[in-house]
mmCIF file of C-alpha atoms in Angstrom:
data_model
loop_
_atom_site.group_PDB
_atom_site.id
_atom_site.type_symbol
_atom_site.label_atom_id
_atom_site.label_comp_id
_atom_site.label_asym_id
_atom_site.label_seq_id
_atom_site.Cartn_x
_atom_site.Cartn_y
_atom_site.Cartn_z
ATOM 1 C CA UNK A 1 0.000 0.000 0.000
ATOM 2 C CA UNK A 2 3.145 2.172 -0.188
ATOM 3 C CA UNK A 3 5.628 3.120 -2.407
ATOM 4 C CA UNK A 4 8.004 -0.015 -3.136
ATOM 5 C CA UNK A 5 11.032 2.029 -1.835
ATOM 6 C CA UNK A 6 9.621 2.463 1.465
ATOM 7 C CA UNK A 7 9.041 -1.127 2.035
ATOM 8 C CA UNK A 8 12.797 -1.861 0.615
ATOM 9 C CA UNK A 9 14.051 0.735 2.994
ATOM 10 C CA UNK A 10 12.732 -0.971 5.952
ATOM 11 C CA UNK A 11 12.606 -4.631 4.621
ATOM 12 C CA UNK A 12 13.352 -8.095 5.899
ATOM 13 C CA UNK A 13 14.378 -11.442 4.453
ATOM 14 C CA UNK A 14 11.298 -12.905 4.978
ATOM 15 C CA UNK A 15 11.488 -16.559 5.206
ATOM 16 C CA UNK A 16 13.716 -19.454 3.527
ATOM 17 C CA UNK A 17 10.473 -19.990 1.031
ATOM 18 C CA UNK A 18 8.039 -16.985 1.179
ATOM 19 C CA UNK A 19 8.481 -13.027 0.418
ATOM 20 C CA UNK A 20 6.619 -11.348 3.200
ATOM 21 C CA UNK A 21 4.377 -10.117 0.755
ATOM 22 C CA UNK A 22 3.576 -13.063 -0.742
ATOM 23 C CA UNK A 23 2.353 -14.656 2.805
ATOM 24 C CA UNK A 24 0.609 -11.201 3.285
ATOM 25 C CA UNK A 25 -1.564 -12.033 0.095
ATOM 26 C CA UNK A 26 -1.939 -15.555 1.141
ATOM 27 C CA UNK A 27 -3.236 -14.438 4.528
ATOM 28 C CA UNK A 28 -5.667 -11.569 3.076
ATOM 29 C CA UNK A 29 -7.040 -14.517 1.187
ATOM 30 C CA UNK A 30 -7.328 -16.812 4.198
ATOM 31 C CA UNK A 31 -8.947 -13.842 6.471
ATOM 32 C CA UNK A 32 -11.181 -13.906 3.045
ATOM 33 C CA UNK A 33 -12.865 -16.823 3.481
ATOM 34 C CA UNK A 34 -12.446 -17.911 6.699
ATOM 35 C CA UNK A 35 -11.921 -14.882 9.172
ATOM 36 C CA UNK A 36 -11.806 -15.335 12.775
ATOM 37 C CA UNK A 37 -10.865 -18.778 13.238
ATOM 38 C CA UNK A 38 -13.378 -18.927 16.079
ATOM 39 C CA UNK A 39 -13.186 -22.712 16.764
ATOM 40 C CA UNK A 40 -9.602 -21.996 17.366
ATOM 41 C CA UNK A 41 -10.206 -18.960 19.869
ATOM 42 C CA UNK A 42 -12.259 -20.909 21.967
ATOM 43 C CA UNK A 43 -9.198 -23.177 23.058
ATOM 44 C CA UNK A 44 -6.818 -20.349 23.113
ATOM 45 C CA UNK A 45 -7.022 -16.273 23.416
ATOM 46 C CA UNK A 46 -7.009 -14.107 20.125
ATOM 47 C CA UNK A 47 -3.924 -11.687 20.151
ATOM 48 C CA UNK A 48 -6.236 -8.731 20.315
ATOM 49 C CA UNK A 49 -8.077 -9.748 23.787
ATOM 50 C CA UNK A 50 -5.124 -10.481 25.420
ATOM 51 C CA UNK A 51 -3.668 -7.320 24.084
ATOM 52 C CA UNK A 52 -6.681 -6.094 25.365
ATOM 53 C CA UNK A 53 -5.894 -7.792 28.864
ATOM 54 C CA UNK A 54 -2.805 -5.983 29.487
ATOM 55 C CA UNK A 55 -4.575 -2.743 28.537
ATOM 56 C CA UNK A 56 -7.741 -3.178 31.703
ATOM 57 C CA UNK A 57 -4.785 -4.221 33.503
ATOM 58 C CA UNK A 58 -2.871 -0.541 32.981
ATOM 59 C CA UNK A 59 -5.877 1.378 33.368
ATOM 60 C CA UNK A 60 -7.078 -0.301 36.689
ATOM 61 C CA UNK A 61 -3.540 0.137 37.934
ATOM 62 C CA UNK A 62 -2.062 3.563 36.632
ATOM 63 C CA UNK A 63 -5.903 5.230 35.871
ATOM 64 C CA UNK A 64 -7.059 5.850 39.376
ATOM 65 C CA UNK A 65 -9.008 9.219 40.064
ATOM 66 C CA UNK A 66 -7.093 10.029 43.219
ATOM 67 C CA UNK A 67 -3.902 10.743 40.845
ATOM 68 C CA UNK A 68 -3.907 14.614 39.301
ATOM 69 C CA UNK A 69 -4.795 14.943 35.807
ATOM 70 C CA UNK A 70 -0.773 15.491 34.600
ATOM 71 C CA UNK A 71 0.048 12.637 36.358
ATOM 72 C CA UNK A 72 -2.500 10.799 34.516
ATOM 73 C CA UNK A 73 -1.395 11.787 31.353
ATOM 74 C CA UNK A 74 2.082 10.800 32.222
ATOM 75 C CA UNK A 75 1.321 7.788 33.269
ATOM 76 C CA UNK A 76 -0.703 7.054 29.703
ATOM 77 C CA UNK A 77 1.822 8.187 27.820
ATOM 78 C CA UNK A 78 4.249 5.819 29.101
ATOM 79 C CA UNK A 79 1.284 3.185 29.338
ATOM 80 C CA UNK A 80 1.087 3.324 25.136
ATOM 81 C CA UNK A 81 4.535 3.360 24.379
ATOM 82 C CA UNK A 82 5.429 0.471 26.950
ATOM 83 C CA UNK A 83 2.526 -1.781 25.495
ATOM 84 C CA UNK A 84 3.404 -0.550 22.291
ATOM 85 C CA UNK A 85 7.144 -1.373 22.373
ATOM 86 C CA UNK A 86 6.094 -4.543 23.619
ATOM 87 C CA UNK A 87 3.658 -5.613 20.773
ATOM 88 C CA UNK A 88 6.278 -4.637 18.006
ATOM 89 C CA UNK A 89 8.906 -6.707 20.147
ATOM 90 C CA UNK A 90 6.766 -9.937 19.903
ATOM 91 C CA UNK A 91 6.313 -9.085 16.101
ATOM 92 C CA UNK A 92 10.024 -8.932 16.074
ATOM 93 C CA UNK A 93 10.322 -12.683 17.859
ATOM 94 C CA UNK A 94 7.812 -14.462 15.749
ATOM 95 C CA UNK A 95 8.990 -12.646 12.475
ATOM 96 C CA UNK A 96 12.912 -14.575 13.684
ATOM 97 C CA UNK A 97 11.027 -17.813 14.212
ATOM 98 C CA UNK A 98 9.600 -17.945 10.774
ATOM 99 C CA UNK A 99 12.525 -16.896 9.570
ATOM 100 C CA UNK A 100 14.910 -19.864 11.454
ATOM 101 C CA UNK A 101 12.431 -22.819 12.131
ATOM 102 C CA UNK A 102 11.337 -25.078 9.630
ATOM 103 C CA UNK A 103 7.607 -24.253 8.010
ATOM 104 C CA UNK A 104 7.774 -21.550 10.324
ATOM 105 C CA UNK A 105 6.425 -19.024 8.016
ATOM 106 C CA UNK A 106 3.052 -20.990 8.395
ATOM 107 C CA UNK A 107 3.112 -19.279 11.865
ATOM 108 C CA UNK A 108 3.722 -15.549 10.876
ATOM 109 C CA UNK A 109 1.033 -16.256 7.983
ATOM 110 C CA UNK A 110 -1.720 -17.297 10.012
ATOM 111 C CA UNK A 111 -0.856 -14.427 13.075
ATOM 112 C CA UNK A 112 -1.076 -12.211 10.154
ATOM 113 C CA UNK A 113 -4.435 -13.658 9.027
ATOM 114 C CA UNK A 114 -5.917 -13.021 12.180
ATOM 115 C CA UNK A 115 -5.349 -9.454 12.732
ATOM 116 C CA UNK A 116 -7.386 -9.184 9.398
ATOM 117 C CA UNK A 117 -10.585 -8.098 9.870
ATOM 118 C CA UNK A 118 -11.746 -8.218 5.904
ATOM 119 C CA UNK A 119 -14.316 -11.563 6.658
ATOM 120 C CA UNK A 120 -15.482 -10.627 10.250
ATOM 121 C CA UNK A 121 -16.275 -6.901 9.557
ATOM 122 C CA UNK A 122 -18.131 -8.014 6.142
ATOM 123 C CA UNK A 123 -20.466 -9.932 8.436
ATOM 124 C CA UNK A 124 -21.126 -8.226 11.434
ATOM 125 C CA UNK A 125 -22.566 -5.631 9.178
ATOM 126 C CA UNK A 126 -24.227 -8.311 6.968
ATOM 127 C CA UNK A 127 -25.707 -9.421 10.642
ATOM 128 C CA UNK A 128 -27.436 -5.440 10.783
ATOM 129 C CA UNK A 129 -28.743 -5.879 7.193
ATOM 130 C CA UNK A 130 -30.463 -9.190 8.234
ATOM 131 C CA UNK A 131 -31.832 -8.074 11.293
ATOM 132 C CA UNK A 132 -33.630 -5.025 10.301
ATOM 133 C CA UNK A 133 -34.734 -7.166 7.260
ATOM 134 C CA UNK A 134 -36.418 -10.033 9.283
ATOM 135 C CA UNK A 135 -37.152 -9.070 12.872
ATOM 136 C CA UNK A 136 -37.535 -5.326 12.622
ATOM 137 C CA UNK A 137 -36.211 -2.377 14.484
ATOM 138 C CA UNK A 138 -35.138 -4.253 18.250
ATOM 139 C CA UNK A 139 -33.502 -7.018 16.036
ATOM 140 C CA UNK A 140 -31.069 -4.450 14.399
ATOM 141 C CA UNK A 141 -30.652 -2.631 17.816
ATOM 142 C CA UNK A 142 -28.860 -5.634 18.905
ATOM 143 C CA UNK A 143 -27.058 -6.298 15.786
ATOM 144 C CA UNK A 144 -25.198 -2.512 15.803
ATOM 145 C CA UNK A 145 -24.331 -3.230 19.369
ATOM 146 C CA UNK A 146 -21.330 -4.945 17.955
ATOM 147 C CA UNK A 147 -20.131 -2.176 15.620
ATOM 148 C CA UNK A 148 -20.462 0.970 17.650
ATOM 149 C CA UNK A 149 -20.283 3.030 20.570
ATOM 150 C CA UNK A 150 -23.302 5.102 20.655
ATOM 151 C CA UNK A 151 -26.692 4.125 22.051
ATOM 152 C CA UNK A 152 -28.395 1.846 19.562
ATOM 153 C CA UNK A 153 -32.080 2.607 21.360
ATOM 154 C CA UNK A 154 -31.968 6.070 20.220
ATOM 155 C CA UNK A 155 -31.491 4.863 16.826
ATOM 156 C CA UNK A 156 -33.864 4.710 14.265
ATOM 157 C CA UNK A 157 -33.935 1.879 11.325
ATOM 158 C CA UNK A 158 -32.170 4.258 9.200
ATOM 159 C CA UNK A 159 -30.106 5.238 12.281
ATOM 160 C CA UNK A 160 -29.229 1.866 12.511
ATOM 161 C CA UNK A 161 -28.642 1.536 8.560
ATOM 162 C CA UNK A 162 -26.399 5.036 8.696
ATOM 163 C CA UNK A 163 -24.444 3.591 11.452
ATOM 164 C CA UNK A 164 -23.687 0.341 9.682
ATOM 165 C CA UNK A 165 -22.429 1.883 6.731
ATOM 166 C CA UNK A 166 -20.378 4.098 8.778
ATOM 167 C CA UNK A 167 -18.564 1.303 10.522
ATOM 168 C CA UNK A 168 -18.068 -0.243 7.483
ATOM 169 C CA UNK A 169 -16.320 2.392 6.153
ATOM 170 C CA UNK A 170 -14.305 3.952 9.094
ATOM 171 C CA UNK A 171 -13.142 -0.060 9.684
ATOM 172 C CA UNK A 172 -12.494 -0.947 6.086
ATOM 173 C CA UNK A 173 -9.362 1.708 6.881
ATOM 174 C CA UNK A 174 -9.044 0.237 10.841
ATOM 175 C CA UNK A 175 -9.153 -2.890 10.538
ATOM 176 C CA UNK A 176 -8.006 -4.010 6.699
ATOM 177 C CA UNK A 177 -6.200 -1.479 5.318
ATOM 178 C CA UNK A 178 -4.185 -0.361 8.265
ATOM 179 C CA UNK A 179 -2.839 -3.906 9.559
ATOM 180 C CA UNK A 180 -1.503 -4.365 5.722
ATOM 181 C CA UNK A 181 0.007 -0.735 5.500
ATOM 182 C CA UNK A 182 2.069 -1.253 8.193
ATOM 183 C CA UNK A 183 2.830 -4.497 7.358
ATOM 184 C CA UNK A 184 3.928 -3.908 3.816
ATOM 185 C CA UNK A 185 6.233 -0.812 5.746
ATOM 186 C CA UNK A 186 7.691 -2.538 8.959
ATOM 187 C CA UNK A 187 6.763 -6.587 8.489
ATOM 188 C CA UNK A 188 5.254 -7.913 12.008
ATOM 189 C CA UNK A 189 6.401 -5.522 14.153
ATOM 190 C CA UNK A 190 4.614 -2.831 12.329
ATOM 191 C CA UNK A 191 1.215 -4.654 12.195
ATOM 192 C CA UNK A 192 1.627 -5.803 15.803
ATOM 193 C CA UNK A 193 2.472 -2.343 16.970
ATOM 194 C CA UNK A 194 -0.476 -0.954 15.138
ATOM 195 C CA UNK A 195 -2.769 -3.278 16.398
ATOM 196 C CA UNK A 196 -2.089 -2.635 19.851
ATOM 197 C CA UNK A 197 -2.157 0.986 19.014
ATOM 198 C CA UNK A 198 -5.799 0.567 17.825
ATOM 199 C CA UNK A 199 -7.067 -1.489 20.893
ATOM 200 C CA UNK A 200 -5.088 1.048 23.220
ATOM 201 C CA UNK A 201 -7.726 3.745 21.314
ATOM 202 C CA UNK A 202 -11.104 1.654 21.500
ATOM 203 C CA UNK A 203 -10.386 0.695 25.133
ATOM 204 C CA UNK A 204 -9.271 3.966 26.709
ATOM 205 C CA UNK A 205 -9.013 6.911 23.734
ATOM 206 C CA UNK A 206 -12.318 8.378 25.242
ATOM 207 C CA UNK A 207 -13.017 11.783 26.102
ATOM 208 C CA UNK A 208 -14.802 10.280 29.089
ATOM 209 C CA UNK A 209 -14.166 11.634 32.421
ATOM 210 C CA UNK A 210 -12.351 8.663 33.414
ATOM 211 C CA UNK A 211 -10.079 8.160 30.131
ATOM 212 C CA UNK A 212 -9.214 11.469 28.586
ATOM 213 C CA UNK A 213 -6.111 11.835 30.469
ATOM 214 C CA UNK A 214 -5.079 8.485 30.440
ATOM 215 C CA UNK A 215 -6.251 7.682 27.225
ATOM 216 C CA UNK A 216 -4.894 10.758 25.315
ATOM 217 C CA UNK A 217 -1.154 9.581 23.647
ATOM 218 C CA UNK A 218 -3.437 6.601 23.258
ATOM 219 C CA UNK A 219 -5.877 8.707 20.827
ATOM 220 C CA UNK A 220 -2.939 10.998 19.722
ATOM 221 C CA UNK A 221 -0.873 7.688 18.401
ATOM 222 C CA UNK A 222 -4.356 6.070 16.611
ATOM 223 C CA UNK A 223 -4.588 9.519 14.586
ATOM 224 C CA UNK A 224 -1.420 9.348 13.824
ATOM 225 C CA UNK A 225 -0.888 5.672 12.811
ATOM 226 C CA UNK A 226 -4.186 5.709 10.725
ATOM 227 C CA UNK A 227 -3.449 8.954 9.185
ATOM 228 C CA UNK A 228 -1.621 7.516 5.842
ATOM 229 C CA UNK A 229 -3.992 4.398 5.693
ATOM 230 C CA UNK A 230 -7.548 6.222 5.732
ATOM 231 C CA UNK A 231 -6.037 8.025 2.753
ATOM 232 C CA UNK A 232 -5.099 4.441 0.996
ATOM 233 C CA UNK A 233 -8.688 3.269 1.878
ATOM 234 C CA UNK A 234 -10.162 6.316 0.721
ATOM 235 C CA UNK A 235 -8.701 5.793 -2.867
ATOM 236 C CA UNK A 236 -9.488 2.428 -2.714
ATOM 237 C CA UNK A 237 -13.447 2.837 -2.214
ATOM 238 C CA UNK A 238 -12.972 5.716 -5.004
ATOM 239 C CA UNK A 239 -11.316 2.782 -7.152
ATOM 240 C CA UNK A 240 -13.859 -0.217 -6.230
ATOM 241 C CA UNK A 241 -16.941 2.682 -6.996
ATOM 242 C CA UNK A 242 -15.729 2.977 -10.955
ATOM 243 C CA UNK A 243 -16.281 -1.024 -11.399
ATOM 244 C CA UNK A 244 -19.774 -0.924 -10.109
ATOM 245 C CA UNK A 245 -22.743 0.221 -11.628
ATOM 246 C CA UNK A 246 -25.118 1.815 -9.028
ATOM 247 C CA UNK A 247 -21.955 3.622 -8.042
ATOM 248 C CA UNK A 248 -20.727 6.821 -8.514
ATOM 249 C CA UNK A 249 -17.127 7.822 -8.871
ATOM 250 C CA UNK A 250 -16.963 11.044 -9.633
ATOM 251 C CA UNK A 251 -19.148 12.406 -6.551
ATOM 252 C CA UNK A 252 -16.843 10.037 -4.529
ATOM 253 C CA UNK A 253 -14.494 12.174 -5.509
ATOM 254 C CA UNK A 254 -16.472 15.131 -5.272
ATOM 255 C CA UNK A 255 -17.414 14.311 -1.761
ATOM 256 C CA UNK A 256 -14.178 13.246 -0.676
ATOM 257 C CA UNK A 257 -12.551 16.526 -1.736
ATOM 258 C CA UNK A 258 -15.039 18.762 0.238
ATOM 259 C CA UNK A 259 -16.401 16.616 3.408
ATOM 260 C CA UNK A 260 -13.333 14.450 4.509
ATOM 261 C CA UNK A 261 -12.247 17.315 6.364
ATOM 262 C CA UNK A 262 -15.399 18.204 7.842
ATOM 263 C CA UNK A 263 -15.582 15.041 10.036
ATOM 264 C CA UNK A 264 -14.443 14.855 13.915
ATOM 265 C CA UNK A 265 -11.641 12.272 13.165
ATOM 266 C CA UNK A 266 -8.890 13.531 11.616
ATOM 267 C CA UNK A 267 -9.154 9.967 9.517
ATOM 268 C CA UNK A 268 -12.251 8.314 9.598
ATOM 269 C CA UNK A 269 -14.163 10.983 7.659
ATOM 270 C CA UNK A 270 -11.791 10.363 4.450
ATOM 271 C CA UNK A 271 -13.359 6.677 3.985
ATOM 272 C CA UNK A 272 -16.883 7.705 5.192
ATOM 273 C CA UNK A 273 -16.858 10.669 2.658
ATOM 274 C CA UNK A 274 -15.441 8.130 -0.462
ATOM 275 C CA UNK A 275 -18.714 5.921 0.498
ATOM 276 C CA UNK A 276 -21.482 8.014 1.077
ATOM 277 C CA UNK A 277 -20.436 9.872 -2.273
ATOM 278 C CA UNK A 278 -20.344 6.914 -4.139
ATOM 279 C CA UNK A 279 -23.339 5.612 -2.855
ATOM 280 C CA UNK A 280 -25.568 8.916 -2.782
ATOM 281 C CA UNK A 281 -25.798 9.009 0.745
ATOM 282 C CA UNK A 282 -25.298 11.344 3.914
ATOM 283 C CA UNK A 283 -23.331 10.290 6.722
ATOM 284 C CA UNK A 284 -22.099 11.104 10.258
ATOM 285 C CA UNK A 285 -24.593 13.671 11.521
ATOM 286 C CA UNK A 286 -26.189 14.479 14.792
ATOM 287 C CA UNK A 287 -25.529 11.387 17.006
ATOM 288 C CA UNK A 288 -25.224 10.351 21.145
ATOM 289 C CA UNK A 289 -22.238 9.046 22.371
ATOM 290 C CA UNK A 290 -21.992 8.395 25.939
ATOM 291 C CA UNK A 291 -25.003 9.851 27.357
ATOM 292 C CA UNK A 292 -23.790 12.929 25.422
ATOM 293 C CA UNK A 293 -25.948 14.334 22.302
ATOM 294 C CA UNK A 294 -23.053 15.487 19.782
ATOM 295 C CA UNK A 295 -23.511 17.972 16.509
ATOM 296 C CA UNK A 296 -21.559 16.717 13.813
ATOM 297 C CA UNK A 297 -21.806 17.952 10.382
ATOM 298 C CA UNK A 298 -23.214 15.677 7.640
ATOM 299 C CA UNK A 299 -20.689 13.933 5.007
ATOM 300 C CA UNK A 300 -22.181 13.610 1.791
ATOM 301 C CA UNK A 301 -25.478 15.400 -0.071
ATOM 302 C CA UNK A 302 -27.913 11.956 -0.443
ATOM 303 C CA UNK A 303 -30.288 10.555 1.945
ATOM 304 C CA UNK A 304 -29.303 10.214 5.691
ATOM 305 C CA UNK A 305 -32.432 6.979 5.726
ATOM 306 C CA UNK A 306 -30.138 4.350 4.965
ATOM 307 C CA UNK A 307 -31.808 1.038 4.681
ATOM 308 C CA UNK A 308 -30.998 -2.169 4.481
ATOM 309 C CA UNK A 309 -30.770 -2.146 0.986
ATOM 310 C CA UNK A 310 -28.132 0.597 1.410
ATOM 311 C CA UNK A 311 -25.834 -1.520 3.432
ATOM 312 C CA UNK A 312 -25.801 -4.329 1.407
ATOM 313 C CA UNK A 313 -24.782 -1.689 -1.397
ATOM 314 C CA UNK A 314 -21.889 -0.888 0.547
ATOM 315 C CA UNK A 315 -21.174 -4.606 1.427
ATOM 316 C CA UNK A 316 -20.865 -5.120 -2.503
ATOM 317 C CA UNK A 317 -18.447 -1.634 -2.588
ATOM 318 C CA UNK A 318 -16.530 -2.959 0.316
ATOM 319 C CA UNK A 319 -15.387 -6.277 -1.049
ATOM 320 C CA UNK A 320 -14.485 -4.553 -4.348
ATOM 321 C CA UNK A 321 -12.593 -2.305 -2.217
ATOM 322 C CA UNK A 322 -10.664 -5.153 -0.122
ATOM 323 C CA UNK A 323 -10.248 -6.606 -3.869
ATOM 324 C CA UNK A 324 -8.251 -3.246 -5.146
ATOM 325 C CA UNK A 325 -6.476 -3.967 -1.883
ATOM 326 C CA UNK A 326 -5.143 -6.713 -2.745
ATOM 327 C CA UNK A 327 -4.381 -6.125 -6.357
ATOM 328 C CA UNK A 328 -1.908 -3.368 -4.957
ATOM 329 C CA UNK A 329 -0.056 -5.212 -2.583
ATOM 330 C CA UNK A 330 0.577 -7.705 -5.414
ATOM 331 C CA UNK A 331 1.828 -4.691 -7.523
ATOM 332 C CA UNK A 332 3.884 -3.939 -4.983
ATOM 333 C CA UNK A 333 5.351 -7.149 -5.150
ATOM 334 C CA UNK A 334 5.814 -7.566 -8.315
ATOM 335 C CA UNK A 335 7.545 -4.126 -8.910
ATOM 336 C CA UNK A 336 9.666 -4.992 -5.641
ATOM 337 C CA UNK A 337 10.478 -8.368 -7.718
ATOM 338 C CA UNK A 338 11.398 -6.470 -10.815
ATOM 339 C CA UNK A 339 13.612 -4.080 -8.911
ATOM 340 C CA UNK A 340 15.604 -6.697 -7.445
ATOM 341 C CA UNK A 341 15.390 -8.129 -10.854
ATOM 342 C CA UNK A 342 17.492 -5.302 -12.536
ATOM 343 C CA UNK A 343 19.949 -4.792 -9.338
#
């Protein structure tokens, strides 16, 4: 997802066998089709909750409301960085494994695999579409439970439908395109340093009164992390929108141009403006978060009723989109290939 002499400036070996980028294809495929492994998760943890773990563990420890707001902060600060530094140094000690044992690229390919999120996001928002479309309004309550963070009974069905689409979008760049940027750019460390970085924001990068101390190098290293890779995803939507007919490219563009600045993340509003300007619709908006009713401007001129028709409209853009994905990291590869070629 970079330029190829960024990822020769920081590249690896890889294993005996394998390019890195070719087991980063073969696990985008695998994370494809199969996605969270959950018969094996139910033996042993998934990376993420255990990363998540050590990050309740910090907060109940370091967090406590007797300490003064600086010393909070402080104690975040060093809280991200640690668990960081710590994430990226595991990457670093299964990256040598695959590198020294025997098959042990397998490993690093299937670790990879399940930091992907391309399978498991595609559903959960499948699961909304479903719900509103056979058991009505409480159904699809539940079913955006597992997407967001506002209230879902203040939502309305094309509340609900706005909000899936939303998550979609904003995730396509969290939780697919991010864990391969920084792949492609630092190997395992990169992704596993990322991915920590992105729990370290959902679990305590709140403006909450308990968390916006603590939790703010958390948020301040998400925005930064993400900033390049909502950019890639953003093209990418703009890219899958021109193969599909009831999509619009040029108004993604359009959109993307004049709303992707307009959004409260410094990132998410790049992906979420490609989307609802290919698929004529108005995002963000007016929502409650916490208890707390927010004013955010709308992204994108179309209709802010998004049904379920809507969402599985942006199902079909985001698998065209995780497609495009793909077919640049394989570019990459083949132009890193070709410039090995002629040294």
């Amino acid at each position: 997802m970079v330029p190829p002499a960024m990822f020769l400036l920081f590249d690896y070996t890889g294993t005996d066998v394998f390019d890195p980028l070719v087991l980063l294809l073969a696990a985008m495929l695998i994370d494809a089709y199969l996605g969270e492994f959950g018969p094996l998760f139910r033996i042993i943890p998934h990376p993420v909750v255990v990363m998540g773990h050590w990050i309740g563990v910090a907060d109940a420890r370091l967090n406590r409301p007797s300490r003064s707001p600086r010393d909070r902060r402080m104690r975040g600060v060093v809280t991200a960085l640690a668990l960081t530094g710590i994430s990226a140094g595991i990457g670093v000690a299964v990256q040598w494994f695959a590198t020294a044992a025997p098959a042990g690229w397998v490993v690093e390919m299937g670790l990879v695999a399940v930091l992907l999120a391309q399978k498991s996001l595609h559903d959960h928002v499948r699961d909304v579409a479903v719900a509103l479309e056979t058991h009505g309004l409480d159904a699809g309550r539940r079913a955006i439970r597992h997407l967001v963070g506002r209230d879902p009974e203040t939502l309305d069905e094309g509340g609900i439908g706005r909000a899936a689409v939303e998550s979609l979008a904003e995730n396509f760049s969290d939780g697919v395109i991010a864990p391969v940027f920084w792949y492609v750019v630092f190997g395992l460390p990169g992704l596993m340093a990322y991915k920590m970085i992105n729990t370290l924001d959902s679990m305590i990068g709140h403006r909450t009164e308990r968390h916006q101390h603590f939790g703010w190098a958390s948020a301040r290293l998400d925005d930064a992390w993400n900033w390049a890779p909502a950019r890639v995803s953003a093209l990418l939507i703009v890219a899958a929108s021109a193969t599909l007919r009831f999509t619009r490219w040029r108004e993604a563009v359009r959109i993307l141009r004049r709303d992707a600045r307009r959004h409260r993340s410094p990132n998410a509003g790049w992906p979420e403006a490609a989307t609802a300007g290919a698929l004529g619709l108005a995002l963000s908006g007016p929502r409650r978060y916490h208890g707390r009713e927010t004013s955010e401007p709308w992204v994108g001129d179309g209709r802010a009723r998004v049904t379920p028709k809507d969402i599985r409209r942006a199902l079909r853009l985001y698998v065209r989109a995780c497609f495009a994905g793909g077919l640049v990291v394989a570019g990459v590869l083949v132009l890193k290939v070709a410039l090995a070629g002629a040294g």
